[in-house]
JSON list of C-alpha atoms in Angstrom, two decimals:
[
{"chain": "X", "resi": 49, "resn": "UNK", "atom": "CA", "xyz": [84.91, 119.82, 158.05]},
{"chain": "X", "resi": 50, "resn": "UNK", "atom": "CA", "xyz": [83.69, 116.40, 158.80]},
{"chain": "X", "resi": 51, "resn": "UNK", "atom": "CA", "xyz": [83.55, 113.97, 155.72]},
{"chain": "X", "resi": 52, "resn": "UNK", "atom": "CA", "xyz": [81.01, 112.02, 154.35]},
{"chain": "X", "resi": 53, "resn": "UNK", "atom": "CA", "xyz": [79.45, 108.68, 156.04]},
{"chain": "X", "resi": 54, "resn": "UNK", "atom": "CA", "xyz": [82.44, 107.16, 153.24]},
{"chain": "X", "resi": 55, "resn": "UNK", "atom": "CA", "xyz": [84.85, 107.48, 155.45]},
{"chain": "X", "resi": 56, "resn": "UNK", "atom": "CA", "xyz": [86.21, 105.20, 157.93]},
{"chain": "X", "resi": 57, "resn": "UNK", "atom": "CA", "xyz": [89.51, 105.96, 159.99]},
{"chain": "X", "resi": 58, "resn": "UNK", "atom": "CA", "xyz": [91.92, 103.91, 160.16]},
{"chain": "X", "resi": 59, "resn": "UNK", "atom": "CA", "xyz": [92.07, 100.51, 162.81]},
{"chain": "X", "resi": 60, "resn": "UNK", "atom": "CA", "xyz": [95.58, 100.87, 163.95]},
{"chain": "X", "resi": 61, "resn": "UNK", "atom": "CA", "xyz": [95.11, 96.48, 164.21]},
{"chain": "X", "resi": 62, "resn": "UNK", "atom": "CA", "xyz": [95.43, 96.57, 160.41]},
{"chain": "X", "resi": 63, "resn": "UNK", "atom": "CA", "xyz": [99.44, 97.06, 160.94]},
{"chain": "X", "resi": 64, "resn": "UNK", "atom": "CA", "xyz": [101.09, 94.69, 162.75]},
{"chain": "X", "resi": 65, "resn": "UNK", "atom": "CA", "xyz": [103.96, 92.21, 162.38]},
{"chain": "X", "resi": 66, "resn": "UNK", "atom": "CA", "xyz": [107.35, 91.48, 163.45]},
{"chain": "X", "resi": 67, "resn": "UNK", "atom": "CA", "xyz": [109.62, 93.16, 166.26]},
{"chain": "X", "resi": 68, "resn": "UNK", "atom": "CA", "xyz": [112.74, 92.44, 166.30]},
{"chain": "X", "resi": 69, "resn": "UNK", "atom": "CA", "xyz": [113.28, 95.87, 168.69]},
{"chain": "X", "resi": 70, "resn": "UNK", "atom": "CA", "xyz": [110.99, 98.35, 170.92]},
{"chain": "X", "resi": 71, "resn": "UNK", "atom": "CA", "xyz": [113.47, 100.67, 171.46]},
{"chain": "X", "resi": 72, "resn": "UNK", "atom": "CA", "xyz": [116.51, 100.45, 168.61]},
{"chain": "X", "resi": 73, "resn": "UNK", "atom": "CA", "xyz": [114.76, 102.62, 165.47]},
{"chain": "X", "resi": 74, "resn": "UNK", "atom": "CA", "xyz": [117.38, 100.84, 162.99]},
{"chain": "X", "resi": 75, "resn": "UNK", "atom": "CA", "xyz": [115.11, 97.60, 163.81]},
{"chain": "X", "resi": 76, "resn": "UNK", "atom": "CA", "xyz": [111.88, 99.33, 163.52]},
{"chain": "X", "resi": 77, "resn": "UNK", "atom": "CA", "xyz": [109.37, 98.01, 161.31]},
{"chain": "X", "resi": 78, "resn": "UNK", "atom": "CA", "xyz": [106.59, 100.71, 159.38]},
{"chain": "X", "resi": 79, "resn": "UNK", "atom": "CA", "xyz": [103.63, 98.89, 161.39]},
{"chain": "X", "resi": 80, "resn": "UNK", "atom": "CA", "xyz": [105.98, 100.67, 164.52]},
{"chain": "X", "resi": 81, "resn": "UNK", "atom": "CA", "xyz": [105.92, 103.83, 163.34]},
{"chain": "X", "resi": 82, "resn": "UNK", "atom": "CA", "xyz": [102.65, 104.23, 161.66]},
{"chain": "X", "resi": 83, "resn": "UNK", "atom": "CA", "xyz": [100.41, 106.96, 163.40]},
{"chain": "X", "resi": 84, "resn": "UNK", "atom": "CA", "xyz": [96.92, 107.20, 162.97]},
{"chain": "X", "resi": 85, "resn": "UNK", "atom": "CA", "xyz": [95.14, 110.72, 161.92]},
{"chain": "X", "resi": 86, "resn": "UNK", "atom": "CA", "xyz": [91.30, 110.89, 162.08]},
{"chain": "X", "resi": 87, "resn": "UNK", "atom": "CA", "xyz": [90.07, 113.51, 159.50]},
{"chain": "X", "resi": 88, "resn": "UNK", "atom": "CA", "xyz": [86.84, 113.97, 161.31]},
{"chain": "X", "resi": 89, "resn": "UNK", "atom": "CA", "xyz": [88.62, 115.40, 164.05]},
{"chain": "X", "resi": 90, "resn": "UNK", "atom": "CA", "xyz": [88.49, 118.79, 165.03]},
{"chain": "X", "resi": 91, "resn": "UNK", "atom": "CA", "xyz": [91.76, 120.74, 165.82]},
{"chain": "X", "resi": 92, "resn": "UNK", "atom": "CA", "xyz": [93.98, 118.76, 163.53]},
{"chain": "X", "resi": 93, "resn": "UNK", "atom": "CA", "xyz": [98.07, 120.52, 163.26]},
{"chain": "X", "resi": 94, "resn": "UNK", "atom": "CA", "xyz": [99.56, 120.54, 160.82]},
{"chain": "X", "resi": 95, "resn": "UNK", "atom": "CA", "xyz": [103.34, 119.31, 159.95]},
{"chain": "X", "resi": 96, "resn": "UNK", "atom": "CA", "xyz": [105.98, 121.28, 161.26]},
{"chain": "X", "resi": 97, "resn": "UNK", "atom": "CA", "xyz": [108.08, 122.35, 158.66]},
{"chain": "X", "resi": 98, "resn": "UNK", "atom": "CA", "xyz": [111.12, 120.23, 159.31]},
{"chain": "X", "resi": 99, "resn": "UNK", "atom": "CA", "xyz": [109.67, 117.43, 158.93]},
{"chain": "X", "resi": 100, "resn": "UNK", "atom": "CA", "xyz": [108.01, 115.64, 156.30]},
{"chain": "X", "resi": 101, "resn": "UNK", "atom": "CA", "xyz": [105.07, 113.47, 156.29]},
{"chain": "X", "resi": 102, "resn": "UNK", "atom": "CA", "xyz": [103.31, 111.08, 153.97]},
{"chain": "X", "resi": 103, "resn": "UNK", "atom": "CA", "xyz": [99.70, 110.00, 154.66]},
{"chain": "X", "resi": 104, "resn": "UNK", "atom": "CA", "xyz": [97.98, 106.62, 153.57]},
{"chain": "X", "resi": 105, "resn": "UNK", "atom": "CA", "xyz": [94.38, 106.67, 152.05]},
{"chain": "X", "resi": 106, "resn": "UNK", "atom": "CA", "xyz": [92.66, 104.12, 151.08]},
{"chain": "X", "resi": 107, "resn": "UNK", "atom": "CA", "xyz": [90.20, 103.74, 148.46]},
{"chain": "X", "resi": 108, "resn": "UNK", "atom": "CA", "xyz": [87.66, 100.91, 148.75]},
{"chain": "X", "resi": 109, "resn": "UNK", "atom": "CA", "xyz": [85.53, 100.96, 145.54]},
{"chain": "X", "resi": 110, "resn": "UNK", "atom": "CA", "xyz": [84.90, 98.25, 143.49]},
{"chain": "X", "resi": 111, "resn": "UNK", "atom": "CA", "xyz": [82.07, 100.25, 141.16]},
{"chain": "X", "resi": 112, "resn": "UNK", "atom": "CA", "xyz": [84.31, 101.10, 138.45]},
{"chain": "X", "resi": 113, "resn": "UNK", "atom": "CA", "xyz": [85.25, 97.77, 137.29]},
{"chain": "X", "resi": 114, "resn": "UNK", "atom": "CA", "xyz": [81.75, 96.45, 137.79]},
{"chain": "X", "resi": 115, "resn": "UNK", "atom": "CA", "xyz": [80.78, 99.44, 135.18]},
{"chain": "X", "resi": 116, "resn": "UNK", "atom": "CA", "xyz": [83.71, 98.18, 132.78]},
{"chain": "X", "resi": 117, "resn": "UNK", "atom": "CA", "xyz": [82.44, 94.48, 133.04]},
{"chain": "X", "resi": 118, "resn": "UNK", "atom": "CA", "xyz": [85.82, 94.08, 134.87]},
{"chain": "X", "resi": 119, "resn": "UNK", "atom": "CA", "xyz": [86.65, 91.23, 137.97]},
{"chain": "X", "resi": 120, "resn": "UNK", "atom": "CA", "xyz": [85.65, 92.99, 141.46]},
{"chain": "X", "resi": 121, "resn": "UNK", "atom": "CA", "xyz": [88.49, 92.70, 144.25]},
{"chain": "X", "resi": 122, "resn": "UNK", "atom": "CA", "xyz": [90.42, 96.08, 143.80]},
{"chain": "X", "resi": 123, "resn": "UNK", "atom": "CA", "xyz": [88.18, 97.33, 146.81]},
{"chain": "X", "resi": 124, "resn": "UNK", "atom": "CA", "xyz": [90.23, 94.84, 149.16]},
{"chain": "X", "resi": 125, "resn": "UNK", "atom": "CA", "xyz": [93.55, 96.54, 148.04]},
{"chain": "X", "resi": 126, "resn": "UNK", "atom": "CA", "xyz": [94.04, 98.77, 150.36]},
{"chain": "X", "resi": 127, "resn": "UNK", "atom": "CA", "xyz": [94.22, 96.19, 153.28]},
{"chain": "X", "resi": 128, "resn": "UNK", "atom": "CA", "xyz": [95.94, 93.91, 151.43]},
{"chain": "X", "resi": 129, "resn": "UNK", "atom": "CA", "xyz": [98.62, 96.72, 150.35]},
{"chain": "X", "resi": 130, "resn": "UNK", "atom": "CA", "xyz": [98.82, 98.01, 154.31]},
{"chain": "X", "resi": 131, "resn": "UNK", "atom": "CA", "xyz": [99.66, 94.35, 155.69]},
{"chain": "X", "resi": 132, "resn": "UNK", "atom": "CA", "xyz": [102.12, 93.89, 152.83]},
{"chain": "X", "resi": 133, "resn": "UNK", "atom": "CA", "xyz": [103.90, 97.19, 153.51]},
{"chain": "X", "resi": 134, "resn": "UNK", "atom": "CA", "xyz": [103.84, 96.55, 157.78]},
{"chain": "X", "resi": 135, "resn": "UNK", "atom": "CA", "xyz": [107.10, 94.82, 158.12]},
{"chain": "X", "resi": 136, "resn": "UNK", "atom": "CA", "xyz": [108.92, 96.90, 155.52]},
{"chain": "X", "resi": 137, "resn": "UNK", "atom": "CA", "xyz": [112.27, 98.14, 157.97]},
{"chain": "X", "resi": 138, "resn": "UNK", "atom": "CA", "xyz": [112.23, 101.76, 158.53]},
{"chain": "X", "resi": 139, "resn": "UNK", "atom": "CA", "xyz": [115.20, 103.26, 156.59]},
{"chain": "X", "resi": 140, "resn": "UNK", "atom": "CA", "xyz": [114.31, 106.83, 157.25]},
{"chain": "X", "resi": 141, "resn": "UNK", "atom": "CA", "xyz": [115.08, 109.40, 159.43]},
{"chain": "X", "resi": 142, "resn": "UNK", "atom": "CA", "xyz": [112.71, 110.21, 162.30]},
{"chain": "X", "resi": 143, "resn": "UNK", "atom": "CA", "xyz": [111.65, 113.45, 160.66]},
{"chain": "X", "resi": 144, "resn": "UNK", "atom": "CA", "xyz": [109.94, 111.49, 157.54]},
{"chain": "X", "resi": 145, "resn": "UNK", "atom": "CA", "xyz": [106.82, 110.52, 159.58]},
{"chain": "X", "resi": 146, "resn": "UNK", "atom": "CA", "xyz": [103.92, 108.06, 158.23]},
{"chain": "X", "resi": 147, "resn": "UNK", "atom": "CA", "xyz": [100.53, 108.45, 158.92]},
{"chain": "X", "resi": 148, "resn": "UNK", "atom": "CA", "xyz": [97.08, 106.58, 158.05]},
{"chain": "X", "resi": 149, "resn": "UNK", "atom": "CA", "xyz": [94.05, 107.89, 157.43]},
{"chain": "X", "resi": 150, "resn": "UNK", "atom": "CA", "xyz": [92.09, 105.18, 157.21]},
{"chain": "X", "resi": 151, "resn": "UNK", "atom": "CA", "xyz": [89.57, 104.56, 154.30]},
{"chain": "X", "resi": 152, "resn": "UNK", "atom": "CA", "xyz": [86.81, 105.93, 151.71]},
{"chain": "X", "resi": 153, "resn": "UNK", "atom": "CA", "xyz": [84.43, 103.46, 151.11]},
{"chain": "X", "resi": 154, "resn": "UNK", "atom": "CA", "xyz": [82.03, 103.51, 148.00]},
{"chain": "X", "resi": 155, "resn": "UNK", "atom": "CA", "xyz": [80.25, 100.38, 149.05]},
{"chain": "X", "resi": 156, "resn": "UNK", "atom": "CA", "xyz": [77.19, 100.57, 151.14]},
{"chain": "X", "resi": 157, "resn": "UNK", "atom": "CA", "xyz": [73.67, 99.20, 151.87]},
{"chain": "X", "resi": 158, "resn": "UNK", "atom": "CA", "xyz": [71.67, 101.28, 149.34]},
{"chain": "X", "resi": 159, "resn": "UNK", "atom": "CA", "xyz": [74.03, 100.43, 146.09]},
{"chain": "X", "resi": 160, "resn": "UNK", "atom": "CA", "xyz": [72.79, 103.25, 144.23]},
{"chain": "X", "resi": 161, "resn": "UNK", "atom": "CA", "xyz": [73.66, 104.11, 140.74]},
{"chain": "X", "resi": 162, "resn": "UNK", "atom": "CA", "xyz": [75.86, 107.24, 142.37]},
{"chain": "X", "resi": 163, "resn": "UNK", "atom": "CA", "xyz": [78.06, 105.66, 145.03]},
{"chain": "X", "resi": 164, "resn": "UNK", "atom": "CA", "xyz": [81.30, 105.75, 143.46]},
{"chain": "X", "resi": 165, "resn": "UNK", "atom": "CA", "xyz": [80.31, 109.87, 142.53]},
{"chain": "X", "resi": 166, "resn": "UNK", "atom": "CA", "xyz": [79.63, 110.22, 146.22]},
{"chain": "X", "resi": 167, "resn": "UNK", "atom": "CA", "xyz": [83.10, 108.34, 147.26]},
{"chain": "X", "resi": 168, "resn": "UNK", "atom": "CA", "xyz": [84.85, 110.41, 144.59]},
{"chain": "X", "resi": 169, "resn": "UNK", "atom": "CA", "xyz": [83.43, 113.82, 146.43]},
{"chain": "X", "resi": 170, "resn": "UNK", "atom": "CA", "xyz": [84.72, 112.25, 149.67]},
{"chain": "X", "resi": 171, "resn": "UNK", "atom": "CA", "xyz": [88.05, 111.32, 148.50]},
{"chain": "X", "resi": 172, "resn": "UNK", "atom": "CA", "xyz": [88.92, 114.64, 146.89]},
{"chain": "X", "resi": 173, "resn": "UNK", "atom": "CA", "xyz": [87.78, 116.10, 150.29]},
{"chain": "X", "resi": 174, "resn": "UNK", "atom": "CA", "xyz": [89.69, 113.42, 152.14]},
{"chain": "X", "resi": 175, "resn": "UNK", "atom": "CA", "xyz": [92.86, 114.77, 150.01]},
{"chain": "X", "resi": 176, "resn": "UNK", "atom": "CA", "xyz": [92.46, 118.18, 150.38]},
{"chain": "X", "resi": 177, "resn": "UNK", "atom": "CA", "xyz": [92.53, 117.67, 154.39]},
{"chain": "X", "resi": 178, "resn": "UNK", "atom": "CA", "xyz": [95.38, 115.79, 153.98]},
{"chain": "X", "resi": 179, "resn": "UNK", "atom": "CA", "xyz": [97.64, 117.96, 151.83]},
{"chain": "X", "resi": 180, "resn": "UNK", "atom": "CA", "xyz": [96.07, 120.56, 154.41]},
{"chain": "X", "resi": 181, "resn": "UNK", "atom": "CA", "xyz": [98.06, 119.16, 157.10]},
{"chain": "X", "resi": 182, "resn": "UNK", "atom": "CA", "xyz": [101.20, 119.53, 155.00]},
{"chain": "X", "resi": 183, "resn": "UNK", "atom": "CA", "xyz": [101.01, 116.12, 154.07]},
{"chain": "X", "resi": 184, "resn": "UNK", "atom": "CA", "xyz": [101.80, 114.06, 151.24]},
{"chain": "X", "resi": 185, "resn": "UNK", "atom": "CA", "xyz": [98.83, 111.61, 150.13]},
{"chain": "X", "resi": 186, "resn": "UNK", "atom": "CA", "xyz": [99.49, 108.46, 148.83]},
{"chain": "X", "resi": 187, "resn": "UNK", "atom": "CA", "xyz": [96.23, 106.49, 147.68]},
{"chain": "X", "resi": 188, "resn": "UNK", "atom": "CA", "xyz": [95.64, 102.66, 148.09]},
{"chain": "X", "resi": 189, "resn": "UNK", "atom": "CA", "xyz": [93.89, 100.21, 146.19]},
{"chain": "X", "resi": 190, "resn": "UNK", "atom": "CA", "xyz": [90.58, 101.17, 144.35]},
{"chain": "X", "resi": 191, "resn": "UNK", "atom": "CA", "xyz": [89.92, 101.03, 140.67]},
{"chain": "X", "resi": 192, "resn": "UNK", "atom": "CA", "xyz": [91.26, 103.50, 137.87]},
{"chain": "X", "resi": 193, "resn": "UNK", "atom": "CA", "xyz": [88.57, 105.75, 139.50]},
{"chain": "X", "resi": 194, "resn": "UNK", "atom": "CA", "xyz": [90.80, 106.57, 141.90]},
{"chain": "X", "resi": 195, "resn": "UNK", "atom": "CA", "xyz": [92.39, 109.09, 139.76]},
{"chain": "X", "resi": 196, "resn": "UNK", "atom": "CA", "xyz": [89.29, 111.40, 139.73]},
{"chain": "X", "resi": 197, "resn": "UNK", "atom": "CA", "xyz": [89.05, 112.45, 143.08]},
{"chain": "X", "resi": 198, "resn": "UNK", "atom": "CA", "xyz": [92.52, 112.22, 143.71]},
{"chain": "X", "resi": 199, "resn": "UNK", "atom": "CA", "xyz": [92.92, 114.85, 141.03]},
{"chain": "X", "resi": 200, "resn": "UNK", "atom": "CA", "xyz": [89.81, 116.81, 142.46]},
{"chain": "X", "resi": 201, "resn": "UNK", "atom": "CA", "xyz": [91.50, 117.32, 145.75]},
{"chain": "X", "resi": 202, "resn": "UNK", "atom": "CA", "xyz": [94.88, 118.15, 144.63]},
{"chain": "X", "resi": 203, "resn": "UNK", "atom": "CA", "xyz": [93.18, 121.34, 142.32]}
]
């Protein structure tokens, strides 16, 4: 199932940072190990089942604190919570795997009174792929209307 024009994958540029080894794993940093999943893709695998996996998705939506009369910004989180988390030293073993999914984004050209709904229905589907795949999703960033979709895709 492809999602909705919400959804951007992720731009492997948004981890980077310090290498202090290419080739000793005890020195590897999470921006080294980070892998990229499109959800748009067709002919996605899941997981083997000894390993485990946790998947990033972020959440870009402002709207919900704008409808609260609350201080926009929480749409940024997500890339400010992946840059902060890119030098974090891997202390796992090599069958914990990270991946990114990239982004749901409720902001758009139209602004219309139903784009964090239509985010929401992304993110939920966004979730379900995910947990799909036999992965764990964690959610960046976004709002306290995060917790809607996420919900919606884990039922």
């Amino acid at each position: 199932m492809t999602l909705a024009s919400n959804y951007r994958p992720l731009e492997k540029s948004v981890w980077q940072g310090r290498v202090d080894d290419f080739e000793d794993r005890d020195a590897f940093r999470w921006h080294q190990v980070i892998e990229p999943v499109d959800l748009n893709a067709t002919g996605l695998k899941s997981l083997p089942a000894n390993q485990k996996g946790f998947c990033f998705l972020g959440f870009c939506c402002d709207e919900g604190v704008a409808r609260n009369k609350g201080r926009r910004g929480a749409s940024k989180a997500p890339l400010s919570i992946r840059k902060e988390m890119s030098n974090l030293p891997v202390y796992f073993e090599p069958s914990c795997r990270l991946f990114d999914a990239g982004d749901i984004i409720a902001e758009n050209e139209t602004h219309t009174a139903t784009q964090m709904e239509t985010a929401q229905n992304a993110l939920s589907e966004a979730v379900k792929q995910i947990l799909q795949l036999g992965l764990f999703p964690i959610l960046l960033g976004g709002g306290h209307e995060i917790a809607f979709g996420h919900f919606r895709g884990i039922t």
